[in-house]
Amino acid sequence: MDFHQQGERLLARYRDGDIDRRGFLGALGAACAAAGLASPLAAYAQQPQSLRFDGWGGVGQQALTRHIFTPFTERTGVQIRQGSFSGWEEFLTRVRAGSPGEYNICSLSNLVSYYTFTQGNLGQALDISKIPRFASYDQRGLEAFKRLSGGEACAVPFQLTTIGIAYNRDKVDGASVRQQGVQSLLNDRYRGRIVGENNWLRRIWYAALQSGQDPNAIRDMDAVWDRIRQSRRLVTKYWGSGAEQMSLLSNGTADISDAWGLRVFHLRKQGHPIDIVYPQGIYTDIAGMFVFRGTPLTPVYEMFDIVLREEVQFALAEQEGSTPLFDPAKVDVPQALRTTLPGYDEEGRLRLGVFPDPVYWNGHGDAWQRRYTQVMARG
Amino acid sequence: MSAPAAVEMRRVSRHYGSVAAVDDLDLTIAEGEFVALLGSSGCGKTTTLRMMAGLEQPSSGDIVVKGRRVNDVPVHARNVGMVFQNHALFPHRTAFENIAFGLKYRKVPKPEIARRVARALEVVRLPHVADRLPSQLSGGQQQRIAVARAIVIEPDLLLFDEPLSALDAGLRDELRVELKRIQKSLGITTVFVTHDQQEALSMADRIVVMHGGRKRQEGTPEDIYRAPNSEFVMRFFGRVNSLPGTVTSAGGGTMQVALAEGVSLPVPGDAAPGTKLSLLLRAERLRLVPDDGTPALRGHVTGVDYLGMMVRYDVACGGETFQAIQPAEDAVLPIGTPVALSLRGEDLVLS
Amino acid sequence: MLAAPAVGCVVAFILLPVLAMALHSFWLRDPNGIVIQQFTLTSWREFLDDPFYLEVLGRTGRLAAITTLICALVGYPVAYTLILMPDRFRALMILLLFLPSWISFVVRTMSWLHVLGPGGLVNLLLRRMGVIEEPLPLLYNDFSIYVGMVHYTLTYMVLNIYIGLQSVDRNLVDAARTLGAKGWHAFLEVTLPLSLPGLMAGSLLVFILAAGTYITPLILGGTGNVYYSNLIYEAVIPQLDWPLGATLAVVFIVVLTAVIGLYARLAGVGTLFRKVSA
């Protein structure tokens, strides 16, 4: 305990410029020696020229490596050590179990996780003025982050996470889905052909919309649980991962599902007859990169200088289907991308849904998650 | 014709792939007879026994029991009692239940079962162990229960598959006598498979020596011991010396054979003078006597194996080493003692 | 003295972790999911006040019991066939039996999606043969869960029964037959009772494995197919409620230990554990 506190104090002094790097490492080494053990901190001290990045893995992370990490290492000499996770909750558990300074940067796909991370005091406050390229991005994401962490943001928001209702256009009438919106997911006509995400927050979100409520201010939870029960009777399988969602929609198990825009982008790219619509009030979230406490900031700002380049974001959009959150007044998204990118409608307009209010959802999280598990288990 | 034989094997063969375990075997066993099938492992004796039981099917030939061909009669309908080497008692059943097992399938009423099991236990002299599990019995007791289980069904044929070989020596002798007594008192036709010539000699009315799936000789224990029809059979019953000799004269069924300078013996047989022969002699028929200077085979003791009642000597004689088994009545001769060898012509067998 | 390393291992790798878990169940969790080392009965109260957890536990017990029964019924004939085979075929068969377990359990489970799915092997064949027109709902229901569970546990069952059967002396069957029992009777009276320890050991193992799996229902289960281990997973990973997860896990361990204890008593401790270790 003492040793960790000592290390953290040293880190804080180092960050505040109170101590130069050589002095910091020396002091850290002495502290390690005093503690008489090889700590991850010691490894960190020996390898100051590397950063750790954790993301969703797979081809998405390979694209980040190609477009961001490799150029970054070439430019700065700082190596990127990579890890991956399958859910942010699981990743959070790992971060907590790790030691300070072990994790540096991670993919961030929603506001609730940002809120949880910063509430847990895991974030490193960033000076956004050191990242001039961020000026060409929509500033609403940053403002939301600042509000949540009560001061400087600990993450850079530059992408949109989108959800819509995906359907097989050969089996389901698209006009009907467009007209019915989220109610399509409760349409008895599709019984046995519907699948959906197994996630408490989003299932409650859809149920709130289905019962005519504002998802960020639900008054009648009974109506919500009732809609979830109703959905439960119609749905064949609640999927747990994006990969599972893709296979259910592509192998003929399901004709309609609430779906991640990014995954539908890939399905369409593979030629599956899947369309997606973004109904009024649908869940939308902000994605970006989160910086953990104890991370040296100079290389981080350098990395964001690459991350936020227009050409990088367009390349990622084209290949991976991520939706960059540019300020439309400053950056013009090419028309070709507007017709394919998640979040854009058929006319090529970005259809922003509603962001979750992390304070609201975190406040109800415990009780609602538990109730959700029970309702899903026994109706 | 007299009454049909209890069991007859008519030209029976059993092949496993290209290997003949039993090869064209003819065998007749009379009612009440105790026959030992003797041979080393792999000679076909156990396969023969299992075919009699119905546990194996002959590849060709007939098995006839009391005049009836039984090739197609399944095991459970053959009414044979079988005792296995490792007793094969049902470990989850008491001695009583083990013995009653066969009676149950013969639809014997319960009180009758109790009576017959009790009697069987008395026959094997274990009236007090009815409620014990096999694991609570000694090795000898287990085998007696196995015998009781086999005889209680009053089988047409009692089959023993090396029943004594898993027991230690003392117990083996005791049970040998016991089995013989039980067999005689019940008069059950019995086939006994063994590789132990002592067992066969002491128990059987008749011995069938088998080798390579074939019958090599059959006869009473005395016949077989005294007049083996081959070196193979002779060697099966003990240690055998092989002596080189030359025929000097012959006539009238007897020939004079010279074994060494001045040593000549009459041997039954006919061969032209000058013929070189090999003569066989059991080790127990070769005597060591003090060297009194008369013409004889001479040698000296090179090895002594003291067996208590007997002593077995190795004697170097010329270029050969002979074995001699003698009663240990006199003092044991130390190694190096010069001796003369004494033998009788009628004990010699032509190889 | 000789048992010291074994006892040490049991303490270090089984007893201490369980105790640590038991301790965890009495700690406090703050709203952000951070565990504070301060004594509280919150998690235990949550468990005891809500019949939901016991209901799912019962449901899990039924799933494991039915899986065990199917495994026993399917596994016994397989093991028996193995025993009757000539030696070299048997070696090959046992190898084949083990072959799937070299592949990751998750991958093996997921492979059923391609067999049972609407466009999967079974439906494809049945449709080609003209037996059905619409695909049968073979996936995401109890059926697919049992298929996955039996697939996962059958090897352990077959192997244990096989070991049990192997210890039955062939002479015993021969003896029973010479005494007048037909093949079927000899099996019922001799082979079956004597191979029971293997069957019992296999059943215990399968029951425990089946009760503990959460991957199979997750991948192959449909709506509502939630079992006890899924609840533990839910509590620990998405809900970040380690104390509740620890409480559920402790209950699970206690219940399973009780099941094993009861079972050992019924089956006879000696024979059972001899087979388990065999």
mmCIF file of C-alpha atoms in Angstrom, chain A residues 81-376:
data_model
loop_
_atom_site.group_PDB
_atom_site.id
_atom_site.type_symbol
_atom_site.label_atom_id
_atom_site.label_comp_id
_atom_site.label_asym_id
_atom_site.label_seq_id
_atom_site.Cartn_x
_atom_site.Cartn_y
_atom_site.Cartn_z
ATOM 1 C CA ARG A 81 1.900 -2.639 -26.428
ATOM 2 C CA GLN A 82 -1.578 -3.895 -27.247
ATOM 3 C CA GLY A 83 -4.260 -5.742 -25.380
ATOM 4 C CA SER A 84 -7.898 -6.421 -26.072
ATOM 5 C CA PHE A 85 -11.180 -6.918 -24.252
ATOM 6 C CA SER A 86 -14.663 -8.102 -25.094
ATOM 7 C CA GLY A 87 -16.603 -5.764 -22.836
ATOM 8 C CA TRP A 88 -15.741 -2.617 -20.974
ATOM 9 C CA GLU A 89 -17.061 -3.940 -17.661
ATOM 10 C CA GLU A 90 -14.719 -6.894 -17.901
ATOM 11 C CA PHE A 91 -11.874 -4.561 -18.877
ATOM 12 C CA LEU A 92 -12.623 -2.318 -15.932
ATOM 13 C CA THR A 93 -12.238 -5.290 -13.613
ATOM 14 C CA ARG A 94 -8.811 -5.894 -15.092
ATOM 15 C CA VAL A 95 -7.774 -2.284 -14.778
ATOM 16 C CA ARG A 96 -8.781 -2.257 -11.131
ATOM 17 C CA ALA A 97 -6.854 -5.447 -10.492
ATOM 18 C CA GLY A 98 -3.788 -4.001 -12.224
ATOM 19 C CA SER A 99 -1.351 -1.523 -10.831
ATOM 20 C CA PRO A 100 -1.337 2.230 -11.505
ATOM 21 C CA GLY A 101 0.409 3.078 -14.734
ATOM 22 C CA GLU A 102 -0.083 -0.387 -16.192
ATOM 23 C CA TYR A 103 -2.803 0.769 -18.594
ATOM 24 C CA ASN A 104 -2.456 3.920 -20.707
ATOM 25 C CA ILE A 105 -5.062 4.257 -23.449
ATOM 26 C CA CYS A 106 -8.159 2.317 -24.367
ATOM 27 C CA SER A 107 -10.955 2.388 -26.893
ATOM 28 C CA LEU A 108 -14.036 3.990 -25.429
ATOM 29 C CA SER A 109 -17.379 3.288 -26.991
ATOM 30 C CA ASN A 110 -19.886 4.965 -24.702
ATOM 31 C CA LEU A 111 -20.579 7.665 -22.176
ATOM 32 C CA VAL A 112 -21.544 5.310 -19.358
ATOM 33 C CA SER A 113 -18.157 3.642 -19.369
ATOM 34 C CA TYR A 114 -16.495 7.062 -19.471
ATOM 35 C CA TYR A 115 -18.507 8.070 -16.451
ATOM 36 C CA THR A 116 -17.705 4.892 -14.565
ATOM 37 C CA PHE A 117 -13.999 5.184 -15.342
ATOM 38 C CA THR A 118 -13.786 8.802 -14.228
ATOM 39 C CA GLN A 119 -15.929 8.181 -11.138
ATOM 40 C CA GLY A 120 -13.463 5.465 -10.264
ATOM 41 C CA ASN A 121 -10.725 8.091 -10.538
ATOM 42 C CA LEU A 122 -8.984 6.155 -13.287
ATOM 43 C CA GLY A 123 -8.710 8.970 -15.814
ATOM 44 C CA GLN A 124 -5.901 11.334 -16.708
ATOM 45 C CA ALA A 125 -7.095 14.902 -17.297
ATOM 46 C CA LEU A 126 -6.152 16.089 -20.773
ATOM 47 C CA ASP A 127 -5.298 19.569 -21.967
ATOM 48 C CA ILE A 128 -7.319 19.647 -25.181
ATOM 49 C CA SER A 129 -5.524 22.815 -26.314
ATOM 50 C CA LYS A 130 -2.479 20.592 -26.870
ATOM 51 C CA ILE A 131 -4.504 18.707 -29.501
ATOM 52 C CA PRO A 132 -5.203 21.422 -32.111
ATOM 53 C CA ARG A 133 -6.705 18.983 -34.587
ATOM 54 C CA PHE A 134 -9.664 18.447 -32.298
ATOM 55 C CA ALA A 135 -10.977 21.879 -33.350
ATOM 56 C CA SER A 136 -12.469 20.375 -36.506
ATOM 57 C CA TYR A 137 -14.597 17.896 -34.500
ATOM 58 C CA ASP A 138 -18.077 18.285 -33.087
ATOM 59 C CA GLN A 139 -17.487 19.767 -29.622
ATOM 60 C CA ARG A 140 -20.668 18.374 -28.063
ATOM 61 C CA GLY A 141 -18.956 15.099 -27.228
ATOM 62 C CA LEU A 142 -16.172 16.871 -25.387
ATOM 63 C CA GLU A 143 -18.633 19.016 -23.467
ATOM 64 C CA ALA A 144 -20.506 15.894 -22.386
ATOM 65 C CA PHE A 145 -17.247 14.341 -21.188
ATOM 66 C CA LYS A 146 -16.241 17.469 -19.300
ATOM 67 C CA ARG A 147 -19.571 17.595 -17.534
ATOM 68 C CA LEU A 148 -19.273 13.980 -16.467
ATOM 69 C CA SER A 149 -15.771 14.226 -15.089
ATOM 70 C CA GLY A 150 -16.388 17.642 -13.601
ATOM 71 C CA GLY A 151 -13.497 19.513 -15.201
ATOM 72 C CA GLU A 152 -11.071 18.511 -17.863
ATOM 73 C CA ALA A 153 -11.937 15.538 -20.056
ATOM 74 C CA CYS A 154 -9.909 12.349 -19.727
ATOM 75 C CA ALA A 155 -10.821 11.122 -23.178
ATOM 76 C CA VAL A 156 -11.015 12.432 -26.714
ATOM 77 C CA PRO A 157 -14.377 11.896 -28.428
ATOM 78 C CA PHE A 158 -14.070 11.669 -32.192
ATOM 79 C CA GLN A 159 -16.453 8.954 -33.338
ATOM 80 C CA LEU A 160 -20.082 7.996 -33.082
ATOM 81 C CA THR A 161 -21.423 4.681 -31.870
ATOM 82 C CA THR A 162 -24.676 3.994 -33.662
ATOM 83 C CA ILE A 163 -27.503 1.573 -33.184
ATOM 84 C CA GLY A 164 -30.427 0.985 -35.472
ATOM 85 C CA ILE A 165 -32.913 -1.630 -36.455
ATOM 86 C CA ALA A 166 -31.464 -4.005 -39.011
ATOM 87 C CA TYR A 167 -33.584 -6.264 -41.143
ATOM 88 C CA ASN A 168 -33.289 -8.678 -43.994
ATOM 89 C CA ARG A 169 -34.799 -6.775 -46.916
ATOM 90 C CA ASP A 170 -35.673 -10.046 -48.696
ATOM 91 C CA LYS A 171 -37.844 -11.195 -45.786
ATOM 92 C CA VAL A 172 -39.082 -8.035 -44.128
ATOM 93 C CA ASP A 173 -40.865 -5.058 -45.617
ATOM 94 C CA GLY A 174 -38.508 -2.108 -45.116
ATOM 95 C CA ALA A 175 -41.272 0.461 -45.382
ATOM 96 C CA SER A 176 -43.107 -1.164 -42.510
ATOM 97 C CA VAL A 177 -39.974 -1.143 -40.339
ATOM 98 C CA ARG A 178 -39.334 2.522 -41.169
ATOM 99 C CA GLN A 179 -42.884 3.370 -40.270
ATOM 100 C CA GLN A 180 -43.124 1.299 -37.077
ATOM 101 C CA GLY A 181 -39.639 2.094 -35.794
ATOM 102 C CA VAL A 182 -38.819 0.387 -32.478
ATOM 103 C CA GLN A 183 -42.305 -1.117 -32.376
ATOM 104 C CA SER A 184 -41.126 -3.471 -35.150
ATOM 105 C CA LEU A 185 -39.183 -5.353 -32.496
ATOM 106 C CA LEU A 186 -42.507 -6.206 -30.832
ATOM 107 C CA ASN A 187 -44.300 -7.097 -34.019
ATOM 108 C CA ASP A 188 -45.921 -10.501 -33.597
ATOM 109 C CA ARG A 189 -45.581 -11.075 -37.325
ATOM 110 C CA TYR A 190 -41.832 -11.600 -36.847
ATOM 111 C CA ARG A 191 -42.191 -13.972 -33.891
ATOM 112 C CA GLY A 192 -39.295 -16.409 -33.834
ATOM 113 C CA ARG A 193 -37.441 -14.374 -36.429
ATOM 114 C CA ILE A 194 -36.396 -11.588 -34.070
ATOM 115 C CA VAL A 195 -33.117 -11.438 -32.168
ATOM 116 C CA GLY A 196 -31.715 -8.684 -30.003
ATOM 117 C CA GLU A 197 -28.836 -7.584 -27.844
ATOM 118 C CA ASN A 198 -28.608 -9.011 -24.336
ATOM 119 C CA ASN A 199 -27.858 -5.727 -22.594
ATOM 120 C CA TRP A 200 -29.843 -4.284 -19.726
ATOM 121 C CA LEU A 201 -29.347 -0.644 -20.669
ATOM 122 C CA ARG A 202 -30.330 -0.911 -24.287
ATOM 123 C CA ARG A 203 -33.227 -3.294 -23.704
ATOM 124 C CA ILE A 204 -34.626 -0.828 -21.187
ATOM 125 C CA TRP A 205 -33.952 1.977 -23.675
ATOM 126 C CA TYR A 206 -35.979 0.290 -26.432
ATOM 127 C CA ALA A 207 -38.735 -0.643 -23.966
ATOM 128 C CA ALA A 208 -38.934 2.998 -22.863
ATOM 129 C CA LEU A 209 -39.311 4.101 -26.479
ATOM 130 C CA GLN A 210 -41.858 1.353 -27.102
ATOM 131 C CA SER A 211 -43.903 2.523 -24.141
ATOM 132 C CA GLY A 212 -43.683 6.124 -25.312
ATOM 133 C CA GLN A 213 -41.246 7.374 -22.683
ATOM 134 C CA ASP A 214 -38.047 9.381 -22.697
ATOM 135 C CA PRO A 215 -35.310 6.787 -22.118
ATOM 136 C CA ASN A 216 -33.294 9.289 -20.094
ATOM 137 C CA ALA A 217 -36.243 10.023 -17.793
ATOM 138 C CA ILE A 218 -38.416 6.966 -17.379
ATOM 139 C CA ARG A 219 -41.489 7.410 -15.188
ATOM 140 C CA ASP A 220 -43.205 4.082 -15.601
ATOM 141 C CA MET A 221 -40.778 1.204 -15.120
ATOM 142 C CA ASP A 222 -43.610 -1.336 -14.991
ATOM 143 C CA ALA A 223 -44.431 -0.485 -18.583
ATOM 144 C CA VAL A 224 -40.763 -0.977 -19.433
ATOM 145 C CA TRP A 225 -40.552 -4.417 -17.818
ATOM 146 C CA ASP A 226 -43.790 -5.309 -19.491
ATOM 147 C CA ARG A 227 -42.367 -4.467 -22.949
ATOM 148 C CA ILE A 228 -39.243 -6.483 -22.146
ATOM 149 C CA ARG A 229 -41.388 -9.473 -21.223
ATOM 150 C CA GLN A 230 -43.289 -9.012 -24.439
ATOM 151 C CA SER A 231 -40.056 -8.927 -26.413
ATOM 152 C CA ARG A 232 -38.860 -12.021 -24.594
ATOM 153 C CA ARG A 233 -41.804 -13.990 -25.899
ATOM 154 C CA LEU A 234 -41.014 -13.073 -29.500
ATOM 155 C CA VAL A 235 -37.240 -13.243 -29.547
ATOM 156 C CA THR A 236 -35.368 -16.420 -30.451
ATOM 157 C CA LYS A 237 -32.010 -15.418 -29.093
ATOM 158 C CA TYR A 238 -30.554 -12.480 -27.223
ATOM 159 C CA TRP A 239 -27.026 -12.179 -28.533
ATOM 160 C CA GLY A 240 -24.033 -11.297 -26.417
ATOM 161 C CA SER A 241 -21.528 -10.067 -28.957
ATOM 162 C CA GLY A 242 -21.337 -8.248 -32.247
ATOM 163 C CA ALA A 243 -19.983 -11.342 -33.934
ATOM 164 C CA GLU A 244 -22.961 -13.347 -32.748
ATOM 165 C CA GLN A 245 -25.284 -10.618 -34.004
ATOM 166 C CA MET A 246 -23.672 -10.784 -37.437
ATOM 167 C CA SER A 247 -23.959 -14.542 -37.664
ATOM 168 C CA LEU A 248 -27.611 -14.563 -36.559
ATOM 169 C CA LEU A 249 -28.542 -12.020 -39.231
ATOM 170 C CA SER A 250 -26.478 -13.626 -41.951
ATOM 171 C CA ASN A 251 -27.131 -17.351 -41.442
ATOM 172 C CA GLY A 252 -30.889 -17.149 -41.692
ATOM 173 C CA THR A 253 -31.750 -17.467 -38.010
ATOM 174 C CA ALA A 254 -33.140 -13.962 -37.754
ATOM 175 C CA ASP A 255 -34.757 -11.430 -40.064
ATOM 176 C CA ILE A 256 -34.796 -8.440 -37.748
ATOM 177 C CA SER A 257 -32.777 -7.204 -34.808
ATOM 178 C CA ASP A 258 -31.655 -4.111 -32.979
ATOM 179 C CA ALA A 259 -28.105 -3.889 -34.272
ATOM 180 C CA TRP A 260 -24.803 -2.078 -34.111
ATOM 181 C CA GLY A 261 -24.401 0.132 -37.167
ATOM 182 C CA LEU A 262 -20.761 -0.848 -37.468
ATOM 183 C CA ARG A 263 -21.630 -4.552 -37.681
ATOM 184 C CA VAL A 264 -24.326 -3.944 -40.256
ATOM 185 C CA PHE A 265 -21.785 -1.963 -42.295
ATOM 186 C CA HIS A 266 -19.636 -5.097 -42.431
ATOM 187 C CA LEU A 267 -22.573 -7.366 -43.256
ATOM 188 C CA ARG A 268 -23.520 -5.133 -46.149
ATOM 189 C CA LYS A 269 -19.920 -4.992 -47.302
ATOM 190 C CA GLN A 270 -19.993 -8.810 -47.449
ATOM 191 C CA GLY A 271 -23.079 -8.616 -49.627
ATOM 192 C CA HIS A 272 -25.769 -9.727 -47.177
ATOM 193 C CA PRO A 273 -29.225 -8.246 -47.910
ATOM 194 C CA ILE A 274 -29.341 -6.388 -44.602
ATOM 195 C CA ASP A 275 -30.645 -2.821 -44.303
ATOM 196 C CA ILE A 276 -30.673 -0.619 -41.228
ATOM 197 C CA VAL A 277 -32.913 2.252 -40.120
ATOM 198 C CA TYR A 278 -32.369 4.757 -37.313
ATOM 199 C CA PRO A 279 -35.742 5.483 -35.698
ATOM 200 C CA GLN A 280 -36.524 8.577 -33.668
ATOM 201 C CA GLY A 281 -34.964 8.513 -30.203
ATOM 202 C CA ILE A 282 -32.715 5.534 -30.906
ATOM 203 C CA TYR A 283 -29.684 5.101 -28.708
ATOM 204 C CA THR A 284 -26.527 6.778 -29.940
ATOM 205 C CA ASP A 285 -23.250 7.061 -28.143
ATOM 206 C CA ILE A 286 -19.924 8.757 -28.306
ATOM 207 C CA ALA A 287 -16.744 6.844 -28.977
ATOM 208 C CA GLY A 288 -13.162 7.845 -28.626
ATOM 209 C CA MET A 289 -10.056 7.028 -26.677
ATOM 210 C CA PHE A 290 -9.678 7.171 -22.906
ATOM 211 C CA VAL A 291 -6.396 8.001 -21.158
ATOM 212 C CA PHE A 292 -5.609 6.375 -17.829
ATOM 213 C CA ARG A 293 -4.067 8.074 -14.860
ATOM 214 C CA GLY A 294 -0.285 7.949 -14.727
ATOM 215 C CA THR A 295 0.142 8.062 -18.493
ATOM 216 C CA PRO A 296 2.865 10.407 -19.780
ATOM 217 C CA LEU A 297 0.962 12.980 -21.821
ATOM 218 C CA THR A 298 3.506 14.205 -24.364
ATOM 219 C CA PRO A 299 3.387 11.009 -26.451
ATOM 220 C CA VAL A 300 -0.396 10.835 -25.963
ATOM 221 C CA TYR A 301 -0.885 14.274 -27.567
ATOM 222 C CA GLU A 302 1.374 13.162 -30.382
ATOM 223 C CA MET A 303 -0.746 10.096 -30.892
ATOM 224 C CA PHE A 304 -3.985 12.087 -30.995
ATOM 225 C CA ASP A 305 -2.409 14.324 -33.603
ATOM 226 C CA ILE A 306 -2.348 11.225 -35.826
ATOM 227 C CA VAL A 307 -5.679 9.805 -34.669
ATOM 228 C CA LEU A 308 -7.602 12.951 -35.502
ATOM 229 C CA ARG A 309 -6.180 13.508 -38.998
ATOM 230 C CA GLU A 310 -8.948 13.660 -41.569
ATOM 231 C CA GLU A 311 -7.274 11.127 -43.843
ATOM 232 C CA VAL A 312 -6.896 8.686 -40.964
ATOM 233 C CA GLN A 313 -10.523 8.984 -39.950
ATOM 234 C CA PHE A 314 -11.713 8.680 -43.556
ATOM 235 C CA ALA A 315 -9.543 5.599 -44.058
ATOM 236 C CA LEU A 316 -10.953 4.026 -40.896
ATOM 237 C CA ALA A 317 -14.466 4.975 -41.964
ATOM 238 C CA GLU A 318 -14.034 3.445 -45.370
ATOM 239 C CA GLN A 319 -12.455 0.230 -44.165
ATOM 240 C CA GLU A 320 -13.967 -0.283 -40.738
ATOM 241 C CA GLY A 321 -17.234 1.619 -40.899
ATOM 242 C CA SER A 322 -16.525 3.889 -37.957
ATOM 243 C CA THR A 323 -18.437 7.157 -38.109
ATOM 244 C CA PRO A 324 -16.164 10.158 -37.474
ATOM 245 C CA LEU A 325 -17.798 12.957 -35.514
ATOM 246 C CA PHE A 326 -16.514 15.892 -37.551
ATOM 247 C CA ASP A 327 -17.971 19.334 -37.197
ATOM 248 C CA PRO A 328 -20.038 19.486 -40.414
ATOM 249 C CA ALA A 329 -19.177 23.170 -40.737
ATOM 250 C CA LYS A 330 -15.447 22.431 -40.825
ATOM 251 C CA VAL A 331 -15.088 19.059 -42.499
ATOM 252 C CA ASP A 332 -17.044 17.766 -45.408
ATOM 253 C CA VAL A 333 -17.615 14.007 -45.256
ATOM 254 C CA PRO A 334 -17.281 12.651 -48.817
ATOM 255 C CA GLN A 335 -20.571 11.737 -50.418
ATOM 256 C CA ALA A 336 -19.396 8.151 -51.023
ATOM 257 C CA LEU A 337 -19.022 7.627 -47.292
ATOM 258 C CA ARG A 338 -22.329 9.274 -46.482
ATOM 259 C CA THR A 339 -24.234 6.521 -48.261
ATOM 260 C CA THR A 340 -22.500 3.675 -46.476
ATOM 261 C CA LEU A 341 -21.477 4.898 -43.045
ATOM 262 C CA PRO A 342 -23.442 3.881 -39.956
ATOM 263 C CA GLY A 343 -25.593 6.728 -38.710
ATOM 264 C CA TYR A 344 -26.247 8.240 -42.120
ATOM 265 C CA ASP A 345 -29.694 7.852 -43.602
ATOM 266 C CA GLU A 346 -30.578 7.114 -47.209
ATOM 267 C CA GLU A 347 -30.342 10.809 -48.091
ATOM 268 C CA GLY A 348 -26.791 10.927 -46.746
ATOM 269 C CA ARG A 349 -27.699 12.942 -43.632
ATOM 270 C CA LEU A 350 -26.214 12.049 -40.242
ATOM 271 C CA ARG A 351 -29.164 10.965 -38.082
ATOM 272 C CA LEU A 352 -28.050 11.645 -34.531
ATOM 273 C CA GLY A 353 -30.078 9.674 -32.028
ATOM 274 C CA VAL A 354 -30.228 10.373 -28.319
ATOM 275 C CA PHE A 355 -27.185 10.083 -26.041
ATOM 276 C CA PRO A 356 -27.668 8.236 -22.755
ATOM 277 C CA ASP A 357 -27.400 10.311 -19.613
ATOM 278 C CA PRO A 358 -24.666 8.446 -17.760
ATOM 279 C CA VAL A 359 -25.559 9.935 -14.377
ATOM 280 C CA TYR A 360 -29.121 8.745 -14.772
ATOM 281 C CA TRP A 361 -28.185 5.268 -15.980
ATOM 282 C CA ASN A 362 -25.397 4.771 -13.479
ATOM 283 C CA GLY A 363 -27.755 5.791 -10.709
ATOM 284 C CA HIS A 364 -30.238 3.087 -11.638
ATOM 285 C CA GLY A 365 -27.720 0.584 -12.917
ATOM 286 C CA ASP A 366 -27.526 -1.760 -9.913
ATOM 287 C CA ALA A 367 -31.223 -2.187 -9.366
ATOM 288 C CA TRP A 368 -32.169 -2.305 -13.034
ATOM 289 C CA GLN A 369 -29.449 -4.767 -14.005
ATOM 290 C CA ARG A 370 -30.572 -7.165 -11.327
ATOM 291 C CA ARG A 371 -34.193 -6.834 -12.246
ATOM 292 C CA TYR A 372 -33.301 -7.239 -15.896
ATOM 293 C CA THR A 373 -31.468 -10.507 -15.209
ATOM 294 C CA GLN A 374 -34.518 -11.845 -13.408
ATOM 295 C CA VAL A 375 -37.005 -10.771 -16.026
ATOM 296 C CA MET A 376 -34.888 -12.275 -18.751
#
